[in-house]
Coordinates of C-alpha atoms and ligand atoms in Angstrom, one line a residue:
X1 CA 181.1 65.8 110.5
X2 CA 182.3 66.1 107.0
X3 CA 179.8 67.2 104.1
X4 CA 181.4 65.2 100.9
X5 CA 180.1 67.2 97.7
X6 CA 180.0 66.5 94.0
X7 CA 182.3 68.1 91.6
X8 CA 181.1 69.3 88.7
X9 CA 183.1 72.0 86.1
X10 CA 185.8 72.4 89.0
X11 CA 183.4 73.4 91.8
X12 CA 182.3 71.3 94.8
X13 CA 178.2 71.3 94.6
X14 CA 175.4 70.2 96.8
X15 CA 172.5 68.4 95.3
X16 CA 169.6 70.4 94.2
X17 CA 167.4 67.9 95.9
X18 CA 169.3 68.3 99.3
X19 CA 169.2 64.6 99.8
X20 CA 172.5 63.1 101.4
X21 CA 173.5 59.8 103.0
X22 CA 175.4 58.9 105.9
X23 CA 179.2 57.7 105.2
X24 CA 180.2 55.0 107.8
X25 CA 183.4 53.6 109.3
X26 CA 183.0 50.3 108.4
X27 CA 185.4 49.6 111.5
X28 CA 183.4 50.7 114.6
X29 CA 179.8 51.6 112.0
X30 CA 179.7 54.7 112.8
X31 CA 178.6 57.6 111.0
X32 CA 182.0 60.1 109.8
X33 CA 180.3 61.8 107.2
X34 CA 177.5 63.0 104.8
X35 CA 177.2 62.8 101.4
X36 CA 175.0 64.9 98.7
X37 CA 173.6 62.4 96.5
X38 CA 173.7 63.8 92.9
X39 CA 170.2 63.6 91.0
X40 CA 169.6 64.1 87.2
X41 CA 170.2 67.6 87.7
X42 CA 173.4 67.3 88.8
X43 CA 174.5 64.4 86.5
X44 CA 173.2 66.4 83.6
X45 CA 175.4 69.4 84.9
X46 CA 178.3 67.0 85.0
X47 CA 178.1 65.3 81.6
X48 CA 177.2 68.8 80.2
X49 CA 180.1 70.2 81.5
X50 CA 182.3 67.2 80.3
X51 CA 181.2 67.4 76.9
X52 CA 182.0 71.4 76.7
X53 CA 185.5 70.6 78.5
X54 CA 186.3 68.4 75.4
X55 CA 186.2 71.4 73.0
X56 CA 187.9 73.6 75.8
X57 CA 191.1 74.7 76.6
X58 CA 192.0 70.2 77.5
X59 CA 191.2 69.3 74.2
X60 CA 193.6 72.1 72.8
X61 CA 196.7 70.9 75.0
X62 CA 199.3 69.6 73.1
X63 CA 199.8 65.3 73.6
X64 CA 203.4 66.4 75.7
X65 CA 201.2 69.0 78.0
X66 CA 198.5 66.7 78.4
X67 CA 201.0 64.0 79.7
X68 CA 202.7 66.7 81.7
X69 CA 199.3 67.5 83.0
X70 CA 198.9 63.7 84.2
X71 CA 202.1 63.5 85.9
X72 CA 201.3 66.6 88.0
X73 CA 198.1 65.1 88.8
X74 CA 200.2 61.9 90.5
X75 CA 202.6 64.6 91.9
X76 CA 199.4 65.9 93.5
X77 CA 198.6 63.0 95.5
X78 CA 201.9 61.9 96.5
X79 CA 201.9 65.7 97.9
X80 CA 198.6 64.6 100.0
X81 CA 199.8 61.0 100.0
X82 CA 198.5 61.1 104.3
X83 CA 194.9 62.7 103.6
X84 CA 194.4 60.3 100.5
X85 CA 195.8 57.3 103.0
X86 CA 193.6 58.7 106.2
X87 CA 190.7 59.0 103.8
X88 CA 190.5 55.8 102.0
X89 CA 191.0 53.3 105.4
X90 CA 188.2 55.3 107.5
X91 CA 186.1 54.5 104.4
X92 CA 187.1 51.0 103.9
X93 CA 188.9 50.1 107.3
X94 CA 192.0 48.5 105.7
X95 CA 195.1 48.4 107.0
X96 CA 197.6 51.7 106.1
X97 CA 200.0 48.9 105.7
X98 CA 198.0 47.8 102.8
X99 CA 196.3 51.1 101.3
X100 CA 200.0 52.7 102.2
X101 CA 202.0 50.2 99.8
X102 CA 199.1 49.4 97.7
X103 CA 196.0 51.4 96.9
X104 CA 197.6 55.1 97.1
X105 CA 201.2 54.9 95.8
X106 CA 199.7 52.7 92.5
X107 CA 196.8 55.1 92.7
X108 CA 198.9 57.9 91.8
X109 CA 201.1 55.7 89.6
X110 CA 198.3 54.9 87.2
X111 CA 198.2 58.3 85.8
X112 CA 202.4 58.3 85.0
X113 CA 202.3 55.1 83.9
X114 CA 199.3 55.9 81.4
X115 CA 201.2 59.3 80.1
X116 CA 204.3 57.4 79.8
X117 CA 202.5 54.6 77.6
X118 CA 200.8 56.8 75.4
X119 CA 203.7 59.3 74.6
X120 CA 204.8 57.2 71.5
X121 CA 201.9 54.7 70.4
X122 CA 202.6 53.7 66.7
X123 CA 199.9 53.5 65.0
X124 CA 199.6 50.9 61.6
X125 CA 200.1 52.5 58.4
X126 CA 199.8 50.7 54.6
X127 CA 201.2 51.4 51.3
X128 CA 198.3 50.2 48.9
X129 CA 199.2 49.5 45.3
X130 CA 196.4 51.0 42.7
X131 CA 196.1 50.5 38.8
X132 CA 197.5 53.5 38.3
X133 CA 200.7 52.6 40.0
X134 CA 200.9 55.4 42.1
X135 CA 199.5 54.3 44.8
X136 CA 197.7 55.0 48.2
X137 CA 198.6 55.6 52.0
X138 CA 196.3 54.0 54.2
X139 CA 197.0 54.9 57.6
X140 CA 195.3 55.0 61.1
X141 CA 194.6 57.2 63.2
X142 CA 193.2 57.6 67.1
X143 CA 191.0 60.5 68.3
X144 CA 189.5 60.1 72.2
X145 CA 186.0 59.2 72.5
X146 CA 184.4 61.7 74.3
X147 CA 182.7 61.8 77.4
X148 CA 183.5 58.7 79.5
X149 CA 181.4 57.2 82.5
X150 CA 183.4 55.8 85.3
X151 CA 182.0 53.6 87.5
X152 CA 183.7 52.2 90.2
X153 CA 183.6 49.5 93.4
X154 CA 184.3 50.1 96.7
X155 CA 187.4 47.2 97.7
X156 CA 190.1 49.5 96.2
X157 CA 188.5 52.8 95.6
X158 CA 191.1 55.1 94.5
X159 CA 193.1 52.3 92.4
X160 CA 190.4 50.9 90.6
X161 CA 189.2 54.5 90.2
X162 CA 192.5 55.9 88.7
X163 CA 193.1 52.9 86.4
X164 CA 190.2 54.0 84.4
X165 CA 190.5 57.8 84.6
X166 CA 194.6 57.4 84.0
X167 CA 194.0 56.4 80.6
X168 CA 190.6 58.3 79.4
X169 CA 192.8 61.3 80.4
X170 CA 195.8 60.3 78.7
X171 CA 193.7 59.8 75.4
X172 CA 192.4 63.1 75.9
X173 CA 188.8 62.3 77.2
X174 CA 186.9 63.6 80.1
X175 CA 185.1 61.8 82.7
X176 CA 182.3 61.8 85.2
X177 CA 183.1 59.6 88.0
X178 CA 180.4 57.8 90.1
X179 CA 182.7 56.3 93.0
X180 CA 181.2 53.9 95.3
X181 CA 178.7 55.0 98.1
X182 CA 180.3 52.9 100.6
X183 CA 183.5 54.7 99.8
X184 CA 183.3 58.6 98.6
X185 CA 186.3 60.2 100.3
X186 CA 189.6 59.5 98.0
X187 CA 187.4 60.4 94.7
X188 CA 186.3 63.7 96.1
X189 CA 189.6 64.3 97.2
X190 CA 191.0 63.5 93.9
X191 CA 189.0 67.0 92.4
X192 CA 190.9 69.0 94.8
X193 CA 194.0 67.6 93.0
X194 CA 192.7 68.4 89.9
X195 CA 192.1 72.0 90.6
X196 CA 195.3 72.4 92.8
X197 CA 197.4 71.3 89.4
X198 CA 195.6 73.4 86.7
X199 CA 193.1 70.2 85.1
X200 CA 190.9 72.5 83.4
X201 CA 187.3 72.7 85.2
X202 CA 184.8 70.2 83.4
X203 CA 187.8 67.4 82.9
X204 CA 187.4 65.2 86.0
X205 CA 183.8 65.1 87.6
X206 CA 182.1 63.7 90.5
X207 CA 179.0 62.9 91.4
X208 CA 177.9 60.9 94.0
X209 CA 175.3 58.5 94.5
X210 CA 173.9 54.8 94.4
X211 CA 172.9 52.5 91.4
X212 CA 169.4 52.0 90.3
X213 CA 167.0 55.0 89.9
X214 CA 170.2 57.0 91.3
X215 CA 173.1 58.6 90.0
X216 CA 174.5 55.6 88.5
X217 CA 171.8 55.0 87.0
X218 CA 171.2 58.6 85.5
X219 CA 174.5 58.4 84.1
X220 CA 174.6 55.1 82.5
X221 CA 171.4 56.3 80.5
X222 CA 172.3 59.4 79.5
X223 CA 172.4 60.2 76.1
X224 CA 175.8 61.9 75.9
X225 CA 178.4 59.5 77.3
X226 CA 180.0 57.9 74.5
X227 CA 181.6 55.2 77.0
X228 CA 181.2 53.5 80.4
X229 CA 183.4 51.7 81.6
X230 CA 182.2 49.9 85.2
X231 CA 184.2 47.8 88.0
X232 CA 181.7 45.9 90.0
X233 CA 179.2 42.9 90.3
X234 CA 178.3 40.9 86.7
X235 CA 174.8 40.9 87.9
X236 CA 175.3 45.1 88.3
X237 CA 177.3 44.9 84.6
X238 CA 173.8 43.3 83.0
X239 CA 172.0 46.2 84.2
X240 CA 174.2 48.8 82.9
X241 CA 174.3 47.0 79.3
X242 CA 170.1 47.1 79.9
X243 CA 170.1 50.9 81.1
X244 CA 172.3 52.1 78.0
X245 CA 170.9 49.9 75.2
X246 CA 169.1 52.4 74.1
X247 CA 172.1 54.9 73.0
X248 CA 174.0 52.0 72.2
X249 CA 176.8 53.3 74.5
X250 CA 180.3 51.1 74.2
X251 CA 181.0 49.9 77.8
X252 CA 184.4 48.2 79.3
X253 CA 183.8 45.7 82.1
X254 CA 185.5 44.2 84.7
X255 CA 183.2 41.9 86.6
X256 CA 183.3 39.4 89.5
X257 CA 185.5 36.0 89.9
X258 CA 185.2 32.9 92.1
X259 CA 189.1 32.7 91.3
X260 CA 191.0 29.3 91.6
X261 CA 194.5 28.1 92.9
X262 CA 195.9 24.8 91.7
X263 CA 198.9 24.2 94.4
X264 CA 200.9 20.7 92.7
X265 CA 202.7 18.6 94.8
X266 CA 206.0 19.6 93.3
X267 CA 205.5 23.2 94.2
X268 CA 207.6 24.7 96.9
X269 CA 205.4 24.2 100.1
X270 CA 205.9 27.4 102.1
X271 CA 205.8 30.0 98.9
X272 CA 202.2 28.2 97.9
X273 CA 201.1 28.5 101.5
X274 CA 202.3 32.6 101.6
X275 CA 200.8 33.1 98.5
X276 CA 197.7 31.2 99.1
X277 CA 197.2 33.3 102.4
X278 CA 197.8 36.6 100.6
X279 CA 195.4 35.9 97.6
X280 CA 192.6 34.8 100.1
X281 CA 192.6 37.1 103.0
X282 CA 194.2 40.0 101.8
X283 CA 191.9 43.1 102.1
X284 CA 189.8 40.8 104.1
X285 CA 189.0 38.5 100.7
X286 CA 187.5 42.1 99.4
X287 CA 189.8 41.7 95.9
X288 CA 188.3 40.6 92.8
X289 CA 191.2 38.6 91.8
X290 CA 191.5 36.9 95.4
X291 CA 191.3 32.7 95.5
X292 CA 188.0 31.7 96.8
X293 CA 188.8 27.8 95.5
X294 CA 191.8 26.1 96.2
X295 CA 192.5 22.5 94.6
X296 CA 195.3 20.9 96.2
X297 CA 197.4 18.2 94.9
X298 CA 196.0 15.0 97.6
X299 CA 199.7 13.8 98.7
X300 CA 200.1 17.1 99.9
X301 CA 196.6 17.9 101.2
X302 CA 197.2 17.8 104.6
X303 CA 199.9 19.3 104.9
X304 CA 198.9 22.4 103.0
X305 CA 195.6 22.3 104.8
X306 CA 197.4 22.6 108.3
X307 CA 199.8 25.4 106.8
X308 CA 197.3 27.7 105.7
X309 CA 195.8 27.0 108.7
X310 CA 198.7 28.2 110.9
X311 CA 199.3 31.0 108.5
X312 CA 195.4 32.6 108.6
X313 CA 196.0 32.4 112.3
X314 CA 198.3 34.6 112.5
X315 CA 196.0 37.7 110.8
X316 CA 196.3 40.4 113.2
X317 CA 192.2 42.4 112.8
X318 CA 192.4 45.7 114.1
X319 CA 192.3 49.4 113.9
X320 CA 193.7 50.7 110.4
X321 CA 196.4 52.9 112.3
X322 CA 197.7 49.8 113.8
X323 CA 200.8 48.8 112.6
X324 CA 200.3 45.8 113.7
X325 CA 197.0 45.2 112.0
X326 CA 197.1 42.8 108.3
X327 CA 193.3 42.5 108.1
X328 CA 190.5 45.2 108.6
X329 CA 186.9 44.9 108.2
X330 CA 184.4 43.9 105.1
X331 CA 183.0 47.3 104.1
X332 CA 179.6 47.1 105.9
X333 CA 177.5 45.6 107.9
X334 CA 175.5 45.1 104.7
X335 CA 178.2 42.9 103.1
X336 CA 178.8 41.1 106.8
X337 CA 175.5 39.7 106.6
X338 CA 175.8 38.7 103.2
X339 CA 179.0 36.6 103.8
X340 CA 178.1 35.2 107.2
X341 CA 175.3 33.6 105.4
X342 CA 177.8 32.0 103.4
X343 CA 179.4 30.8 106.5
X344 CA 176.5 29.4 107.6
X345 CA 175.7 27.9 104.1
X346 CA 178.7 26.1 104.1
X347 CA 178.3 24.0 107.4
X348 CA 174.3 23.8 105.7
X349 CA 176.2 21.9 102.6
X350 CA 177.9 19.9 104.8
X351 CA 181.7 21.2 105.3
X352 CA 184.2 20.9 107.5
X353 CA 185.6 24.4 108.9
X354 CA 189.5 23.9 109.6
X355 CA 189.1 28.1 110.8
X356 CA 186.6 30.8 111.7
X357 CA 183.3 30.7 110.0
X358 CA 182.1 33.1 112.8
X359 CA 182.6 36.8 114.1
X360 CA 185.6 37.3 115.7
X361 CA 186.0 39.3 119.0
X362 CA 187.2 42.6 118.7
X363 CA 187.8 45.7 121.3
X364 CA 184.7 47.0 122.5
X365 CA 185.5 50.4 120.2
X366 CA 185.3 48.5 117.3
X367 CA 183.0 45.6 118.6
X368 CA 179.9 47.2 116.1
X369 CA 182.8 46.7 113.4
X370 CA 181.9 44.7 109.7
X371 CA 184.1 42.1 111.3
X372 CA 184.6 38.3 110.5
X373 CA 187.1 35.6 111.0
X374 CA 189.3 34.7 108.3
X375 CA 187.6 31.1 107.4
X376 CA 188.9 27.9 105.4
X377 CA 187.1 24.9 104.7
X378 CA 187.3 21.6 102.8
X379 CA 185.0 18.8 102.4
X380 CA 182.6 20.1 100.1
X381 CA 181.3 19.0 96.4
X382 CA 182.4 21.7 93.7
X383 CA 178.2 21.7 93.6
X384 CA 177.8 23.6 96.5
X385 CA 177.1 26.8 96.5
X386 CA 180.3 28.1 98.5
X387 CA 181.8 26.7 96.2
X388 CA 180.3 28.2 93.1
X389 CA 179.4 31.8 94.0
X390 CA 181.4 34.7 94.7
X391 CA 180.9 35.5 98.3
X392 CA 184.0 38.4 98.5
X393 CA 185.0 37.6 101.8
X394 CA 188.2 36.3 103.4
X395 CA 187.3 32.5 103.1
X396 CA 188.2 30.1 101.0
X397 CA 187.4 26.4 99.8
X398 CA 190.2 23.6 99.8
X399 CA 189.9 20.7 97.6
X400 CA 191.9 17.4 96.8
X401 CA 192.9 16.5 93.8
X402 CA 195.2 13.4 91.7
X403 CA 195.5 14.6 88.6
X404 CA 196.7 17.4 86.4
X405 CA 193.8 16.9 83.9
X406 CA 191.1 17.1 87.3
X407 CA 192.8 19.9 88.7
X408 CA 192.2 22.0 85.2
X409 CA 188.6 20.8 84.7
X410 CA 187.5 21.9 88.1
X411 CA 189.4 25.2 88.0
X412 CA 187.5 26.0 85.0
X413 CA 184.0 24.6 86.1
X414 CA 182.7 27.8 86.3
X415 CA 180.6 31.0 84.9
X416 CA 183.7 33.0 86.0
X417 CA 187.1 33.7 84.3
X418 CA 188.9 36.4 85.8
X419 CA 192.3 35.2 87.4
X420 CA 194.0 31.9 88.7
X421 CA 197.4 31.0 90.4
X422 CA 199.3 28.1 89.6
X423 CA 201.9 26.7 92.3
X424 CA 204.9 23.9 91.2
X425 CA 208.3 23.7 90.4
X426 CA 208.2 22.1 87.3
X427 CA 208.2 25.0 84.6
X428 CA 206.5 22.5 81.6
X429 CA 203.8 21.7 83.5
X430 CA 204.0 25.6 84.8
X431 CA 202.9 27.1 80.8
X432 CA 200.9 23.9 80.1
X433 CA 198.7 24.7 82.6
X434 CA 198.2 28.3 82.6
X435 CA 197.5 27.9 78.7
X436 CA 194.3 25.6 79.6
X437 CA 192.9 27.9 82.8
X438 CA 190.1 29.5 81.7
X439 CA 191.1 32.9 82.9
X440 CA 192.0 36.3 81.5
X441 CA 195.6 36.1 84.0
X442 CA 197.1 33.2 85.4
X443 CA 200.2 33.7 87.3
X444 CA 202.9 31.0 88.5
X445 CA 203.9 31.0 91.7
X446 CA 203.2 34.3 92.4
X447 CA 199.6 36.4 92.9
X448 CA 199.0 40.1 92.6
X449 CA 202.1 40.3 90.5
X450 CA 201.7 42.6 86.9
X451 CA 203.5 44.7 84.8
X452 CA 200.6 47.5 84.5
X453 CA 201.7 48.0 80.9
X454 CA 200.2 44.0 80.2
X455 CA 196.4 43.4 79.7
X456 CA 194.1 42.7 82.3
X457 CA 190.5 41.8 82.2
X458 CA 188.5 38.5 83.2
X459 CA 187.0 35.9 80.3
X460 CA 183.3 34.2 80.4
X461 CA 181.2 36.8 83.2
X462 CA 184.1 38.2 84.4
X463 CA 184.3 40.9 82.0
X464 CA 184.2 42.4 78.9
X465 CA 187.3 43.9 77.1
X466 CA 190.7 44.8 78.6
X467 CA 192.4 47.5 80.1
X468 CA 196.3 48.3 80.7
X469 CA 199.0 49.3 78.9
X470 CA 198.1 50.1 74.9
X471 CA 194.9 47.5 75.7
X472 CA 192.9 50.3 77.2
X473 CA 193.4 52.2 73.7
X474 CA 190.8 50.1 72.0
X475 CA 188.3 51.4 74.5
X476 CA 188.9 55.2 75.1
X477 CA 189.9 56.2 71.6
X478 CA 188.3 56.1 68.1
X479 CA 190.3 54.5 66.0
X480 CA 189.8 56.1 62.5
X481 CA 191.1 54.6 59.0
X482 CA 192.3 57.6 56.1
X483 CA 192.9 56.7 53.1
X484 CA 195.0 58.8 50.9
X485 CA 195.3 58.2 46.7
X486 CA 198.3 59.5 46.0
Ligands
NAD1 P1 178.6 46.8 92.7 O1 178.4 46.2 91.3 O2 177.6 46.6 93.7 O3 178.9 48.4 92.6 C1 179.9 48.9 91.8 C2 179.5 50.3 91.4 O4 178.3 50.3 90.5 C3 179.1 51.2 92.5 O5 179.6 52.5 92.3 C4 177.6 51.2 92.5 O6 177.0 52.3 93.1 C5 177.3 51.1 91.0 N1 176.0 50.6 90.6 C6 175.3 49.6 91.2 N2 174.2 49.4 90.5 C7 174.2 50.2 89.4 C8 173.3 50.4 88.4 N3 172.2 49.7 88.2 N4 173.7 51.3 87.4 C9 174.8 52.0 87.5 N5 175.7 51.9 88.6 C10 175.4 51.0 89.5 O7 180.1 46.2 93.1 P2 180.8 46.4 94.5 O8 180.0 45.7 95.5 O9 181.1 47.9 94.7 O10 182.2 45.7 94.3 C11 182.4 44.3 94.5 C12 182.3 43.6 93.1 O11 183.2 44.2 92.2 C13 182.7 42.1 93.2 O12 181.8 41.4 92.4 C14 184.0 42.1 92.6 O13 184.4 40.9 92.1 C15 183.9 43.1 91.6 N6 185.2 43.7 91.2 C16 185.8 43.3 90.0 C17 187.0 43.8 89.7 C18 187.7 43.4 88.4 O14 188.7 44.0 88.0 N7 187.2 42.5 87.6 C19 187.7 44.6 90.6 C20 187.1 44.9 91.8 C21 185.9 44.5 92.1

């Protein structure tokens, strides 16, 4: 059984306090590794060797060998592109035909396309007239921000990992990663990149652990990060902002969504029913930007309702190393019991389930599995709670509507404001739409479609700040203003 250490100043350590936890398939629950759960020692031995690595040989690389530096670190995982794909599906149990096209390849790509962005940043510069006519140059500057906390979820584990630590490295920060418990594999695996490639030791640490009164916890508290930024829960988010009050530490947060879908009668029937399928069920509803409420124009209602029907029936659940497999497991059995109790809420509240709501049969290997059935239903007021809360699970709500105006207010009844998709032919109505969702990315007939260089980050509880492309600047640099009397 695999032991899966911290890494702290290039070296992979086991707690002081010897405590571990088990790592579990999520597929067949059982146990495929241990894990050395860091305690203050070890997070103080992380941040401390952050902080030194700042002043070290990193912070003296030149801004072309730092990008070099970032591109060999992708190099290095395309090199290891199985281990990284082998690793993150035996902790998640997602397809490879998802992690394979999605969460490795852009996992890598997150630290070129960082480097690339950051090469050539103009930054704003002023001539400032002065009584004595000569003048002054007021100019800007951008300095990284030190020792940054990285917090991440366990639905895409080495993407949502790498799209913080791509740019705090490009900026010329160092981090201390906290991965997810449920899912500790790709991050570890991502220090033996680091040394392989030459990131000096003290750069890119690890330490593993859970939330309160536990690593995470130790970190978000401690008195020299200068920066966390955190992928998970909102309800987690408010207790990070409580636990680092206190240092008035800047945080970057990207939260949780109950995202909607508005599908208009005009749009093109089959694309709204392919996308609709995608954005619900794909990585078995475990996506923060994935459509949990669906509002559906009522002369097509029916119609659509029967489609997606069809097309969530034809989710092949299986082993990740199935080719044929398009939907895997939730992460635990944890998470399992938490969304069946949403199924079971919803026929509470009174809907109608057109699919699932219950626990498939699977294989007796993987009959222990965190498995459910894909599950739509309709029927319910946007009251319930179904309808309201985040559940994270490969369900979705379907509800009529007549009007453009209805569509909008019910798609932005709601605490959340991450992402929303917008189906229909008719481009004016396309842009007059988006501009009134409530969201921090609408797309148009499309889902899961971005140009990484463009901002992402959810409005209302869905987050705070943005990351992507020059965005992520105003959170891992120090932007400094000189001024200069000539
Ligand atoms: P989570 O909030 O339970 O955990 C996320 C991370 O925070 C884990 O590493 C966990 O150990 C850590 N953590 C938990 N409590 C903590 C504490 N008190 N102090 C410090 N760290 C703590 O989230 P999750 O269950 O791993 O992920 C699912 C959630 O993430 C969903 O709500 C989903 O919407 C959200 N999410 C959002 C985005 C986005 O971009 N907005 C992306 C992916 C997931």
């Amino acid at each position: 059984m695999q032991l899966i250490k911290n890494f702290i100043n290039g070296e992979f350590v086991e707690s002081s306090s010897q405590k571990r936890f088990p790592n579990i398939n999520p597929a067949n629950n059982k146990q495929i590794g241990e894990v050395c759960e860091a305690g203050q020692e070890e997070v103080d031995a992380a941040v401390k060797a952050a902080k030194a690595a700042l002043k070290g040989p990193w912070g003296k690389l030149s801004l072309a060998e730092r990008m070099a530096m970032l591109h060999k670190i992708a190099d290095g995982i395309n090199a290891r592109f199985d281990e990284f794909l082998q690793a993150e599906c035996l902790d998640t149990g997602k397809p490879k035909s998802l992690a394979s096209h999605i969460d490795i390849p852009r996992g890598a790509a997150n630290f070129k396309v960082f480097a690339d962005a950051y090469k050539s940043v103009p930054n704003e510069s002023f001539m400032l007239d002065t009584p004595d006519g000569k003048g002054a140059l007021n100019y800007a500057v951008r300095s990284p921000k030190g020792v940054i906390a990285v917090i991440s979820p366990w639905n895409l584990p080495l993407l949502l990992m790498t799209w913080k630590v791509g740019p705090a490295l490009a900026c010329g920060n160092t981090v201390v990663v906290k991965p997810s418990e449920e899912t500790p594999r790709t991050t570890t695996l991502l220090g033996e990149v680091m040394n392989e490639v030459g990131v000096p030791p003290g750069v890119f640490n690890v330490i593993h652990g859970f939330g309160p009164d536990s690593a995470g916890e130790f970190l978000t508290q401690h008195a020299d990060v200068d920066g966390i930024t955190f992928t998970g829960e909102t309800r987690t988010g408010a207790a990070i902002i409580k636990a680092s009050a206190d240092e008035i530490c800047q945080v970057s947060f990207e939260l949780g969504g109950k995202n909607p879908a508005i599908i208009f009668a005009d749009c093109d029937l089959e694309k709204a029913i392919e996308g609709t399928t995608r954005s619900a069920f794909a990585n078995c509803g475990q996506v923060c930007l994935g459509t949990e409420r669906v509002y559906v124009e009522r002369s097509i209602f029916d119609k659509f309702v029967a489609g997606l029907k069809d097309s969530a029936q034809n989710l092949q659940l299986g082993a990740w190393d199935d080719e044929c497999t398009s939907m895997g497991p939730l992460i635990s059995q944890e998470h399992k019991a938490k969304v069946l109790s949403y199924y079971e809420r919803a026929v509470e509240e009174g809907a109608t389930v057109v699919l699932g709501g219950d626990v498939p049969e699977m294989p007796s290997e993987l009959a222990e599995g965190a498995w459910v059935s894909p599950t739509i239903w309709t029927g319910l007021p946007e009251t319930a709670a179904v309808v309201k809360e985040e559940i994270f699970g490969p369900c979705c709500h379907i509800q009529p509507f007549d009007t453009e105006e209805q569509a909008i207010e019910m798609a932005n009844d709601t605490q959340y404001g991450l992402a929303a998709s917008v189906w229909t032919e008719n481009t004016s109505r396309a842009h007059r739409v988006a501009g009134q969702i409530e969201a921090g990315i609408v797309w148009v007939n499309s889902w899961f479609l971005r140009d990484l260089r463009t901002s992402f980050g959810g409005s209302k509880q869905s987050g705070i700040g943005r990351e992507g492309g020059v965005h992520s600047l105003e959170f891992y640099t120090e932007l400094k203003n000189i001024c200069v009397k000539l």
